[in-house]
PDB file of C-alpha atoms in Angstrom:
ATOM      1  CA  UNK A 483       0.000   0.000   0.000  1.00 41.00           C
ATOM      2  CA  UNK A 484       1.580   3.657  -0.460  1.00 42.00           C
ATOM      3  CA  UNK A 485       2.071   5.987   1.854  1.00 41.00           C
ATOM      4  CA  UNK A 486      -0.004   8.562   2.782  1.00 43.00           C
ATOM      5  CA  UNK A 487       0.923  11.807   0.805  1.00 46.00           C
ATOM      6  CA  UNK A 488       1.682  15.217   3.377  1.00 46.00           C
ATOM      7  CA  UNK A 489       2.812  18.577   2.070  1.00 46.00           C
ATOM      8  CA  UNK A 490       4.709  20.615   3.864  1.00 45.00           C
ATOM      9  CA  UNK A 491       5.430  25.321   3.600  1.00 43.00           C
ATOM     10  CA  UNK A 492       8.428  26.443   2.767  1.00 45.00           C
ATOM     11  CA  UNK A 493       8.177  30.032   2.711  1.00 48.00           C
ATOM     12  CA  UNK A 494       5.052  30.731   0.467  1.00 50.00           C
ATOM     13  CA  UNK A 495       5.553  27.609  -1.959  1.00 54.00           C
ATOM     14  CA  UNK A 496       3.447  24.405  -0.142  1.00 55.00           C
ATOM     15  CA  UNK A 497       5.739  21.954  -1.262  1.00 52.00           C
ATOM     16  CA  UNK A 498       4.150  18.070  -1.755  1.00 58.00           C
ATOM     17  CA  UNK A 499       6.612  15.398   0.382  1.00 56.00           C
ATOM     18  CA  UNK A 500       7.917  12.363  -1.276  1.00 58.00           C
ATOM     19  CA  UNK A 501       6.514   8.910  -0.478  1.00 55.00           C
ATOM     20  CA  UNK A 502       9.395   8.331   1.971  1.00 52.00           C
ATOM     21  CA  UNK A 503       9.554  11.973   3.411  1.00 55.00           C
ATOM     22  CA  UNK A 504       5.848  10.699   4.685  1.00 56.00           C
ATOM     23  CA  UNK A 505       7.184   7.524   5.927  1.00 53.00           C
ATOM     24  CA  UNK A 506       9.888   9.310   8.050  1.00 53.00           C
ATOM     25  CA  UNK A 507       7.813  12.357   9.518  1.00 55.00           C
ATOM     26  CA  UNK A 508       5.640   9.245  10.812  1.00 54.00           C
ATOM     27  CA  UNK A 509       8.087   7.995  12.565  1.00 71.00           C
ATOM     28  CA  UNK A 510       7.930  10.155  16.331  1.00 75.00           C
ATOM     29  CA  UNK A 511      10.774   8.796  18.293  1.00 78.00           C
ATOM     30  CA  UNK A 512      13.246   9.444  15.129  1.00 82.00           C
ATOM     31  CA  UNK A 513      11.973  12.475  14.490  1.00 83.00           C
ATOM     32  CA  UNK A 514      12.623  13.301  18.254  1.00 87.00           C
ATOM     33  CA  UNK A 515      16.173  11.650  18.343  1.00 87.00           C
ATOM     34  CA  UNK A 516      17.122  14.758  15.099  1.00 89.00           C
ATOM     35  CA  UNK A 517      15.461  17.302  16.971  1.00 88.00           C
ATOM     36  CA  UNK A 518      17.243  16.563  20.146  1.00 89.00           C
ATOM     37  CA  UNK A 519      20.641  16.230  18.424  1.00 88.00           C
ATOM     38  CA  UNK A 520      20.131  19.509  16.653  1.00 86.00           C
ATOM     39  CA  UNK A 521      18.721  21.628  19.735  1.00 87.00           C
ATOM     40  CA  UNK A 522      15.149  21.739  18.130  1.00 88.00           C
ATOM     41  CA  UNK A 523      16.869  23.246  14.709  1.00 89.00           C
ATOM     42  CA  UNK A 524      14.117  21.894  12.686  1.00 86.00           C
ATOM     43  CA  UNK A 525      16.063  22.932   9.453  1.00 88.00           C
ATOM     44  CA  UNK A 526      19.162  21.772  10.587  1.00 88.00           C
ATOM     45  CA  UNK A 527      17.519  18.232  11.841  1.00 88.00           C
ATOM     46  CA  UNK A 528      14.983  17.620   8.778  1.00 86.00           C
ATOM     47  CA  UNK A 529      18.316  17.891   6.328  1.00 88.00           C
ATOM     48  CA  UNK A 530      20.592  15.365   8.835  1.00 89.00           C
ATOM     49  CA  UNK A 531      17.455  13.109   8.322  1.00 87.00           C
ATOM     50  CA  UNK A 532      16.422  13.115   5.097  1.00 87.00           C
ATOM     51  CA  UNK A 533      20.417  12.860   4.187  1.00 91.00           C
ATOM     52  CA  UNK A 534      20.336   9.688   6.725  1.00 91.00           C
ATOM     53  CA  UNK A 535      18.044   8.191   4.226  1.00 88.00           C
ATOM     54  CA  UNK A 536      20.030   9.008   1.651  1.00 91.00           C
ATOM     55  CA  UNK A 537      23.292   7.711   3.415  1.00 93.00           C
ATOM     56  CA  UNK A 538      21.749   4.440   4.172  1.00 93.00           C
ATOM     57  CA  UNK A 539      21.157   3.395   0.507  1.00 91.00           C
ATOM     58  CA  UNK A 540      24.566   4.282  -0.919  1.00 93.00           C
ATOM     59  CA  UNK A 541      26.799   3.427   1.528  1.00 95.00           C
ATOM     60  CA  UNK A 542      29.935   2.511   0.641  1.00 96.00           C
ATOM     61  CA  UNK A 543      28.239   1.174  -2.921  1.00 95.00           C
ATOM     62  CA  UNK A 544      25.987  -0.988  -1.083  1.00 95.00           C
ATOM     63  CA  UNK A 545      24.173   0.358   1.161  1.00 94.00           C
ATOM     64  CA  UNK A 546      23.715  -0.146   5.134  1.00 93.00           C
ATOM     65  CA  UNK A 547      21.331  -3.084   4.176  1.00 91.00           C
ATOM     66  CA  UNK A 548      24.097  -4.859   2.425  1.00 94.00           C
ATOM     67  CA  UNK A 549      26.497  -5.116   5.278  1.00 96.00           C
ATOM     68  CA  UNK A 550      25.883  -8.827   6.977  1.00 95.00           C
ATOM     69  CA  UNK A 551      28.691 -10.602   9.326  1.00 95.00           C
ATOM     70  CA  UNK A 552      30.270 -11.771   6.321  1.00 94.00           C
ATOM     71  CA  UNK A 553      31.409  -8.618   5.150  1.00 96.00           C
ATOM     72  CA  UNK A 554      33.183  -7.644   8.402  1.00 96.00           C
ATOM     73  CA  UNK A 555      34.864 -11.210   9.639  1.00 94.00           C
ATOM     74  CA  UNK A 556      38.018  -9.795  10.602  1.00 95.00           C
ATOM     75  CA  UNK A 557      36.768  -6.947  12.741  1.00 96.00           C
ATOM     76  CA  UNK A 558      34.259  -9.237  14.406  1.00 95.00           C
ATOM     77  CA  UNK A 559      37.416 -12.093  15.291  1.00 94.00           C
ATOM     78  CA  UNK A 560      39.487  -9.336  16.959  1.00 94.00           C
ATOM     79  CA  UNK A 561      36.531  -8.756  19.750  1.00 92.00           C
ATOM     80  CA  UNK A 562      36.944  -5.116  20.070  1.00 95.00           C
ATOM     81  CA  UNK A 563      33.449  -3.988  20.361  1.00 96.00           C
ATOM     82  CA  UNK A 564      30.210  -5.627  20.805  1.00 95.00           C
ATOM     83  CA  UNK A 565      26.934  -5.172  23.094  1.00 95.00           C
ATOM     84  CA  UNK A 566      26.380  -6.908  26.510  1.00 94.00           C
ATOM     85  CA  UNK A 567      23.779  -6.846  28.521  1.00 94.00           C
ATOM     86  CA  UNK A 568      22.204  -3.934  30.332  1.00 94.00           C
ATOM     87  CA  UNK A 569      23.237  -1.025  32.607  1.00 95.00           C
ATOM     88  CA  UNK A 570      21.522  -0.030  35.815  1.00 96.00           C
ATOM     89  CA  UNK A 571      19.191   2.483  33.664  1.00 95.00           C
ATOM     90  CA  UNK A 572      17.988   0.042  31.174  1.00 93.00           C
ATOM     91  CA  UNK A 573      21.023   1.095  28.479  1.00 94.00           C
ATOM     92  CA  UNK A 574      21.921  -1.340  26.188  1.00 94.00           C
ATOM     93  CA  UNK A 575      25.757  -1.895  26.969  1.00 96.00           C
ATOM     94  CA  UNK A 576      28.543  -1.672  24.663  1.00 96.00           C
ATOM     95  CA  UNK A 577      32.082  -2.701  25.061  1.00 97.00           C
ATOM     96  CA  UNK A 578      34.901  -1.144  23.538  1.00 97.00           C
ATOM     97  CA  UNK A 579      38.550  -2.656  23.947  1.00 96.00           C
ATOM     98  CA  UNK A 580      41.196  -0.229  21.884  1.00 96.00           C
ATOM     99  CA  UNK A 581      43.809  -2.686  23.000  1.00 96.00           C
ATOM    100  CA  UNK A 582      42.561  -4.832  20.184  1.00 96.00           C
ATOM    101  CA  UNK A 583      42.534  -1.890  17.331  1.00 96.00           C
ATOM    102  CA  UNK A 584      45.725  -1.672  14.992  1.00 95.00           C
ATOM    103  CA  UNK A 585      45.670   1.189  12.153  1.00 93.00           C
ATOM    104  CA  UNK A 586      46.529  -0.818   9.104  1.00 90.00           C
ATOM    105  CA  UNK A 587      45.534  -4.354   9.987  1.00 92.00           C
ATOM    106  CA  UNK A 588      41.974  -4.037   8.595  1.00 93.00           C
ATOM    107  CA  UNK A 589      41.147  -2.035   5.336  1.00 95.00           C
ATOM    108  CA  UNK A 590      39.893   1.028   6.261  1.00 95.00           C
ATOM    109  CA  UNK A 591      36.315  -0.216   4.531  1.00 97.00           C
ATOM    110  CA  UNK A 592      35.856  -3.263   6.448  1.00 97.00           C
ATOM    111  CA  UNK A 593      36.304  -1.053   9.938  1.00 97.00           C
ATOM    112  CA  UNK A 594      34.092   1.410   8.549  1.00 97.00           C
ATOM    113  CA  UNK A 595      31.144  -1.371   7.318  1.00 97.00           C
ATOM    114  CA  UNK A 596      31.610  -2.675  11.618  1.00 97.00           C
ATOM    115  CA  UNK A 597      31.043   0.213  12.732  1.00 97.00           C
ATOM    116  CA  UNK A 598      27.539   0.415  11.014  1.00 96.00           C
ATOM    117  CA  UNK A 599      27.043  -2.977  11.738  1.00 96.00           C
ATOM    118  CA  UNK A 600      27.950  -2.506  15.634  1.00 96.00           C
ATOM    119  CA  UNK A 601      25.044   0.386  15.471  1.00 94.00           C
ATOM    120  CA  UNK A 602      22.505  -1.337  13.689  1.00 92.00           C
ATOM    121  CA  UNK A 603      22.970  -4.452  16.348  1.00 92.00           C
ATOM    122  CA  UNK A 604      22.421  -2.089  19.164  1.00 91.00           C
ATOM    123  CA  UNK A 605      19.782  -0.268  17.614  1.00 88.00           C
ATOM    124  CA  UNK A 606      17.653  -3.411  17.623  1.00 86.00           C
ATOM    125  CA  UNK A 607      18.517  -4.206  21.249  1.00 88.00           C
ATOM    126  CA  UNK A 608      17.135  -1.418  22.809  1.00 86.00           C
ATOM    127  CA  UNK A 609      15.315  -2.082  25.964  1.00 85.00           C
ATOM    128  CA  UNK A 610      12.515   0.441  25.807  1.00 79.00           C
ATOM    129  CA  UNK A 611      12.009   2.845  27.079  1.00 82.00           C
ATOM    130  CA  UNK A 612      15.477   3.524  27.312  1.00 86.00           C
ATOM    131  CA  UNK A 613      16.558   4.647  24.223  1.00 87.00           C
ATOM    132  CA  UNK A 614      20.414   5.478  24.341  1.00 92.00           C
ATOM    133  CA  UNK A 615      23.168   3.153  25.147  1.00 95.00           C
ATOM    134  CA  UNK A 616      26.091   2.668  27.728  1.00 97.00           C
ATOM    135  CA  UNK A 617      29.529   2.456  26.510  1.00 97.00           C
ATOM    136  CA  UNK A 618      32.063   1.113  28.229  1.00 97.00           C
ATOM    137  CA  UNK A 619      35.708   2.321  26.876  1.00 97.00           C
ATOM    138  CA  UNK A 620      37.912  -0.554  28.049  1.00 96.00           C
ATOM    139  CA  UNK A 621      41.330   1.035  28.400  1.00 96.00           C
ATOM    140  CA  UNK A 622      43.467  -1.199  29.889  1.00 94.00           C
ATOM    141  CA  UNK A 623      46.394  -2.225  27.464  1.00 94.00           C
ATOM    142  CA  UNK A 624      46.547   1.231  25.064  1.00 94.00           C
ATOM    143  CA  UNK A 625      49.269   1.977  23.633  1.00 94.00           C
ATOM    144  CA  UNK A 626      50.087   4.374  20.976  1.00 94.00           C
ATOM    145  CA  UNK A 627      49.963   2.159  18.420  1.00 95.00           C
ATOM    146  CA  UNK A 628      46.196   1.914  19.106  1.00 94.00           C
ATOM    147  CA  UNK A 629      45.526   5.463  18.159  1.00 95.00           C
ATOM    148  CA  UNK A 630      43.712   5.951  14.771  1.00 95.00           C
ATOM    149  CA  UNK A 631      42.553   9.459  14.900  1.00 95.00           C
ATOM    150  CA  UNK A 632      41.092   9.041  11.295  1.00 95.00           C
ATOM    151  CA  UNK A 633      38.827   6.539  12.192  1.00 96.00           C
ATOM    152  CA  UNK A 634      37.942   8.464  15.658  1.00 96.00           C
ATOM    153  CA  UNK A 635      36.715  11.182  13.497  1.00 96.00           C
ATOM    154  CA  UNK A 636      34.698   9.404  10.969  1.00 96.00           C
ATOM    155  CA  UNK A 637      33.359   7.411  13.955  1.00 96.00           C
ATOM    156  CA  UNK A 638      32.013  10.865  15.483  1.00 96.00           C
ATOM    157  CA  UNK A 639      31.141  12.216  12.063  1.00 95.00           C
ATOM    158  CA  UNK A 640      28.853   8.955  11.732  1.00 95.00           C
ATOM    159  CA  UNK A 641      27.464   8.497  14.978  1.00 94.00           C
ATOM    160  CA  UNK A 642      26.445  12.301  15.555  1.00 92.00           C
ATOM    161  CA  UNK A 643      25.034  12.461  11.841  1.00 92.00           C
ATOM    162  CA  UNK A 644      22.869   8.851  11.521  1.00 93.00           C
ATOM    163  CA  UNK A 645      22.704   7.288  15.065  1.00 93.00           C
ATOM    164  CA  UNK A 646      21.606  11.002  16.793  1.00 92.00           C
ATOM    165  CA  UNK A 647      21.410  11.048  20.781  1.00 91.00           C
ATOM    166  CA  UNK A 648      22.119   7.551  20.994  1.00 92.00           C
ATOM    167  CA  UNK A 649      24.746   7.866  23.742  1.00 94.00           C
ATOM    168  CA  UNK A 650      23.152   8.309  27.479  1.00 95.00           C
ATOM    169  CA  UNK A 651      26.767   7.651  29.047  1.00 96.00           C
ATOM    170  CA  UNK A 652      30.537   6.848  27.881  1.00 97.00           C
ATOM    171  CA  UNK A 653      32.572   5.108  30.956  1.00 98.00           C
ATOM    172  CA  UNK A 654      36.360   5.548  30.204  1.00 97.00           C
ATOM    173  CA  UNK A 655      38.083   2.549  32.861  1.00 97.00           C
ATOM    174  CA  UNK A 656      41.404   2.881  33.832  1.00 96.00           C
ATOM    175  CA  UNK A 657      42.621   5.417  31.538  1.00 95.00           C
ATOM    176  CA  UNK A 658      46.874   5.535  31.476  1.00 94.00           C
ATOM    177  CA  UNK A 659      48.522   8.805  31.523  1.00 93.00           C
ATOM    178  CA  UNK A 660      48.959   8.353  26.905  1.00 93.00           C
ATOM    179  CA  UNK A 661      44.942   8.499  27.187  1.00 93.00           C
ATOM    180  CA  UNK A 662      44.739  12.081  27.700  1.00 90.00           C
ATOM    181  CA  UNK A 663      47.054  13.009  24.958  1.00 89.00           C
ATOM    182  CA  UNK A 664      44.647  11.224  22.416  1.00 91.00           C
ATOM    183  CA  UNK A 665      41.358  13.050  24.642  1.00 93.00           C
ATOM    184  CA  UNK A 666      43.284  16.711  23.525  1.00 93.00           C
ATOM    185  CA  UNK A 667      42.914  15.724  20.070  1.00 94.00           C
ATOM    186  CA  UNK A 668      39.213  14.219  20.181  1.00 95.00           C
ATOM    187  CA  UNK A 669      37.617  16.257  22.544  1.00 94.00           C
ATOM    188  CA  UNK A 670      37.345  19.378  20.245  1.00 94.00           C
ATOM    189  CA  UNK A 671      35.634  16.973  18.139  1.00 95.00           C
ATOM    190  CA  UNK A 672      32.629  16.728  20.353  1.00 94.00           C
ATOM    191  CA  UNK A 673      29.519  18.556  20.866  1.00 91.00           C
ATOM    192  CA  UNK A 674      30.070  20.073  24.433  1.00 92.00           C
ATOM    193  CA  UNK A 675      26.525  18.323  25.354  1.00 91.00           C
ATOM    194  CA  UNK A 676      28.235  14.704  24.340  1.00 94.00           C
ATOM    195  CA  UNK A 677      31.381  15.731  26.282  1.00 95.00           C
ATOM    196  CA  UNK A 678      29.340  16.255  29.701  1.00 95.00           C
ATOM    197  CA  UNK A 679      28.399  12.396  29.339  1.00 96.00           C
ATOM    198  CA  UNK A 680      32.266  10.943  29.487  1.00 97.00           C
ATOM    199  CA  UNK A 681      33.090   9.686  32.750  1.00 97.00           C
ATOM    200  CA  UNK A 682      36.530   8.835  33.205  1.00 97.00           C
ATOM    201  CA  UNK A 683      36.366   6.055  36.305  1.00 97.00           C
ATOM    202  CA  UNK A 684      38.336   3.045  38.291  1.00 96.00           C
ATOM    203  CA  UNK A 685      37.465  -0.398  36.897  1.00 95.00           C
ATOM    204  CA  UNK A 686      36.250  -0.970  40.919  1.00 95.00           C
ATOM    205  CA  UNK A 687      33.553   1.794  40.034  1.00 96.00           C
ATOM    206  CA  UNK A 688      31.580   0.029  37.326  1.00 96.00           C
ATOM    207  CA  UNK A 689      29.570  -2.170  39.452  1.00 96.00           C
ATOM    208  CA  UNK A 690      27.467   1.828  40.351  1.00 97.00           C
ATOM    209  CA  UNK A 691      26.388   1.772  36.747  1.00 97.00           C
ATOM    210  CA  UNK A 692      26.326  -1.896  35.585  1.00 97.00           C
ATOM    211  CA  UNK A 693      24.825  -4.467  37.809  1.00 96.00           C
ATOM    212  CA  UNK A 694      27.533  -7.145  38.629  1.00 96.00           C
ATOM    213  CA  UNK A 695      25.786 -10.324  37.494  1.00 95.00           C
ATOM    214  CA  UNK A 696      25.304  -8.573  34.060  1.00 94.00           C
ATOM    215  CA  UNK A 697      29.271  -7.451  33.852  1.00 95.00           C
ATOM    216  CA  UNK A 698      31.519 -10.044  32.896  1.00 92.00           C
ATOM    217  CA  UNK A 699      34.368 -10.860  34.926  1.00 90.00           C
ATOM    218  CA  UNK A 700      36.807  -9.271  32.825  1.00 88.00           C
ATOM    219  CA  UNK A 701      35.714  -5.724  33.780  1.00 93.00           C
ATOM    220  CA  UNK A 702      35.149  -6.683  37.736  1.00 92.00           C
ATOM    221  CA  UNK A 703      31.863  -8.134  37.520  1.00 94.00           C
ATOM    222  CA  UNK A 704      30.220 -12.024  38.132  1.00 94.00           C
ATOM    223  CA  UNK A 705      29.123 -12.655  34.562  1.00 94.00           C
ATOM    224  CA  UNK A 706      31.325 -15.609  33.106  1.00 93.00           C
ATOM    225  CA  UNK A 707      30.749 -14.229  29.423  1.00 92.00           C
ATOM    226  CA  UNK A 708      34.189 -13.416  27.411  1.00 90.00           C
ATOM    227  CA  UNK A 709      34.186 -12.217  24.048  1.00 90.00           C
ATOM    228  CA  UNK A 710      34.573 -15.262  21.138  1.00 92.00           C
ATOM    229  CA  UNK A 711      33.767 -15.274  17.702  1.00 94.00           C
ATOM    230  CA  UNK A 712      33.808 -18.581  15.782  1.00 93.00           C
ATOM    231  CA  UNK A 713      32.597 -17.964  11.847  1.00 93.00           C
ATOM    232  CA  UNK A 714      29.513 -19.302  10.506  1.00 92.00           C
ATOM    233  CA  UNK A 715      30.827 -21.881   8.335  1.00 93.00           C
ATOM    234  CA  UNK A 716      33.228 -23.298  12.054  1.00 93.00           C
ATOM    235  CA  UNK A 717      29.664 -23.400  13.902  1.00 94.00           C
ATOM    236  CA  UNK A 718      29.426 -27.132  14.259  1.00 93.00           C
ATOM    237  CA  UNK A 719      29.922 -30.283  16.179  1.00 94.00           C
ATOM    238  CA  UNK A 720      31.288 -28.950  19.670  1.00 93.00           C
ATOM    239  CA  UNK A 721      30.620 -25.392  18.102  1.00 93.00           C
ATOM    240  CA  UNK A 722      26.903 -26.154  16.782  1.00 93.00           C
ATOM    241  CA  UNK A 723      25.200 -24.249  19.802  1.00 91.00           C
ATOM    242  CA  UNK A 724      27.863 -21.495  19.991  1.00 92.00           C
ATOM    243  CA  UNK A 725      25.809 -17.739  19.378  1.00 91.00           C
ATOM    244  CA  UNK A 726      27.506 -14.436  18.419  1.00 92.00           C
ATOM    245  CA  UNK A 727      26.830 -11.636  20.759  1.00 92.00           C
ATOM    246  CA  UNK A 728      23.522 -10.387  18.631  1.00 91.00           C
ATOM    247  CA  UNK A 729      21.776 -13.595  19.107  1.00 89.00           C
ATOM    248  CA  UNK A 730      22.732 -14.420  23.020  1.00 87.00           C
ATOM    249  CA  UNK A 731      19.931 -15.601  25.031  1.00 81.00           C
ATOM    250  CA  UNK A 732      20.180 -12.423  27.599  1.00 82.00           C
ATOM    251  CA  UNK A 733      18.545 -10.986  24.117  1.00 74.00           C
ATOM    252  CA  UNK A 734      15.852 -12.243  22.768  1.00 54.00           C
ATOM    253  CA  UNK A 735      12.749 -11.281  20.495  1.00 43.00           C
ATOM    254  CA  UNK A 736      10.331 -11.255  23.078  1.00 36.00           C
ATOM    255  CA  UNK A 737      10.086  -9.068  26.084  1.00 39.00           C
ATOM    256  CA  UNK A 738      11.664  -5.766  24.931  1.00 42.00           C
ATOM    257  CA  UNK A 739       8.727  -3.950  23.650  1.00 41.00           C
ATOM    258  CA  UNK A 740       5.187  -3.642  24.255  1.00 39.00           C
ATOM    259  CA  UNK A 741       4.209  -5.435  21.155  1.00 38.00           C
ATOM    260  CA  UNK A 742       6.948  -7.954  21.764  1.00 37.00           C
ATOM    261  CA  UNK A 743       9.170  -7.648  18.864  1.00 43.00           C
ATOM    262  CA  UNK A 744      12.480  -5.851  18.210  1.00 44.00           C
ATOM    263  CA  UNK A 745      12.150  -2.011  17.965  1.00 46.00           C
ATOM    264  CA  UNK A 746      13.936  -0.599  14.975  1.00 56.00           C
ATOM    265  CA  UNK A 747      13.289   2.748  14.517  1.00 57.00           C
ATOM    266  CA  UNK A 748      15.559   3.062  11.530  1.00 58.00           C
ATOM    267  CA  UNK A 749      13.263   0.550   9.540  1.00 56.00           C
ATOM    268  CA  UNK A 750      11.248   3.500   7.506  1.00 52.00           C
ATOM    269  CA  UNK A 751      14.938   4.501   6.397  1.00 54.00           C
ATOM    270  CA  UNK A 752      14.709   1.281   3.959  1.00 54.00           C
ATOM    271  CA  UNK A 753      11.220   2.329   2.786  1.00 43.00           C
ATOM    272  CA  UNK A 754      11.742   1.668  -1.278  1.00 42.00           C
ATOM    273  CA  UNK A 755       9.917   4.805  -2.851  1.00 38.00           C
TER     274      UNK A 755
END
């Protein structure tokens, strides 16, 4: 069935909105997530949308619908970023270990397409009505031959631009004295609103904001989880049961919504006009 057709003013011309301009002004909570990125610029937030839409079909050539776990192996087998479990405030949790990130060792591409895949995961595992996530920067073991500022900054660029307000809190553990030289160079990259939500704190100190039967031992907590990844193709015999993080039984398709299915607001993004 189409969509309904809405029209829109711009200055004295009453302009007549595209099949899936109507799709997206349906959807509320995005809607909300732009205007609360952009300070209620409804200019500024109607173009970061509609060029979302735009974004998601030509990604890299094939668009955000044709990235699958195949197309980022690598990234997923070094275990440097994935979602676990739930904070204190309902957050979805994500993990971040720099430790594990070397400039040069993936194509610049394939750490690009995880990235997107890492934020469509989460996106989909949102407990509502929470609607942001946790992160968890995982510090311990940085050296300077972690730092990739290029990637930082398309990381921000991304996240700010597609995934708006999507970050309730960013928990930097155990932070060595190099850390702050790389924070000088991000920082500035930040919107001063984002900045206000990055704790720096003592691995001892994440039990206040994570629950410690949902943290994994690793970081201080009870949870026996540690981060695997065994390929598709490898998931049999002793490795037949074995689930990647995005299909885990803490998450499930029941139970996170009021209708009982996974929430993905970014669905009328892939409306074909």
């Amino acid at each position: 069935a189409e969509a309904p057709k809405h029209s829109c003013q711009k200055g004295r011309e009453r302009v007549v909105l595209t099949q899936l301009e109507s799709v997206m002004i349906l959807n509320e909570r995005l809607l909300l997530r732009y205007l609360r990125q952009y300070r209620f610029d409804c200019k500024a937030a109607l173009i970061a949308y509609l060029e979302t839409a735009e974004w998601r079909k030509t990604f890299q050539g094939i668009g955000v619908a044709g990235i699958d776990e195949r197309s980022v192996y690598n990234e997923l087998a070094k275990r440097k970023a994935y979602f676990y479990k739930y904070d204190r405030q309902d957050r979805i949790v994500l993990y971040v270990h720099p430790r594990y990130h070397f400039p040069g060792e993936t194509s610049p591409e394939e750490m690009q397409r995880y990235l997107i895949f890492v934020c469509e995961k989460g996106a989909r595992m949102l407990r509502l009505p929470a609607e942001q996530s946790c992160i968890v920067y995982d510090m311990e073991g940085l050296s300077y031959s972690n730092f990739d500022f290029g990637f930082m900054k398309f990381l921000i660029a991304t996240v700010m631009k597609h995934y708006p307000d999507g970050m309730g809190q960013c928990l930097v553990v155990d932070a060595p004295w190099i850390t702050w030289a790389g924070w000088k160079v991000v920082q500035p990259w930040l919107p001063q609103e984002e900045q206000k939500k990055i704790l720096f704190i003592r691995r001892d100190e994440l039990p206040q904001y994570i629950d410690p039967k949902n943290l994994a031992c690793v970081m201080g907590g009870e949870d026996p989880f540690e981060a695997t990844y065994i390929r598709p193709e490898d998931r049999v015999g002793d490795n037949a049961q074995w689930k990647p993080w995005w299909e885990m039984d803490w998450f499930t398709r029941t139970g996170y919504t009021k209708e009982g299915e996974v929430y993905d607001e970014y669905s009328c993004l892939e409306f074909k006009s």
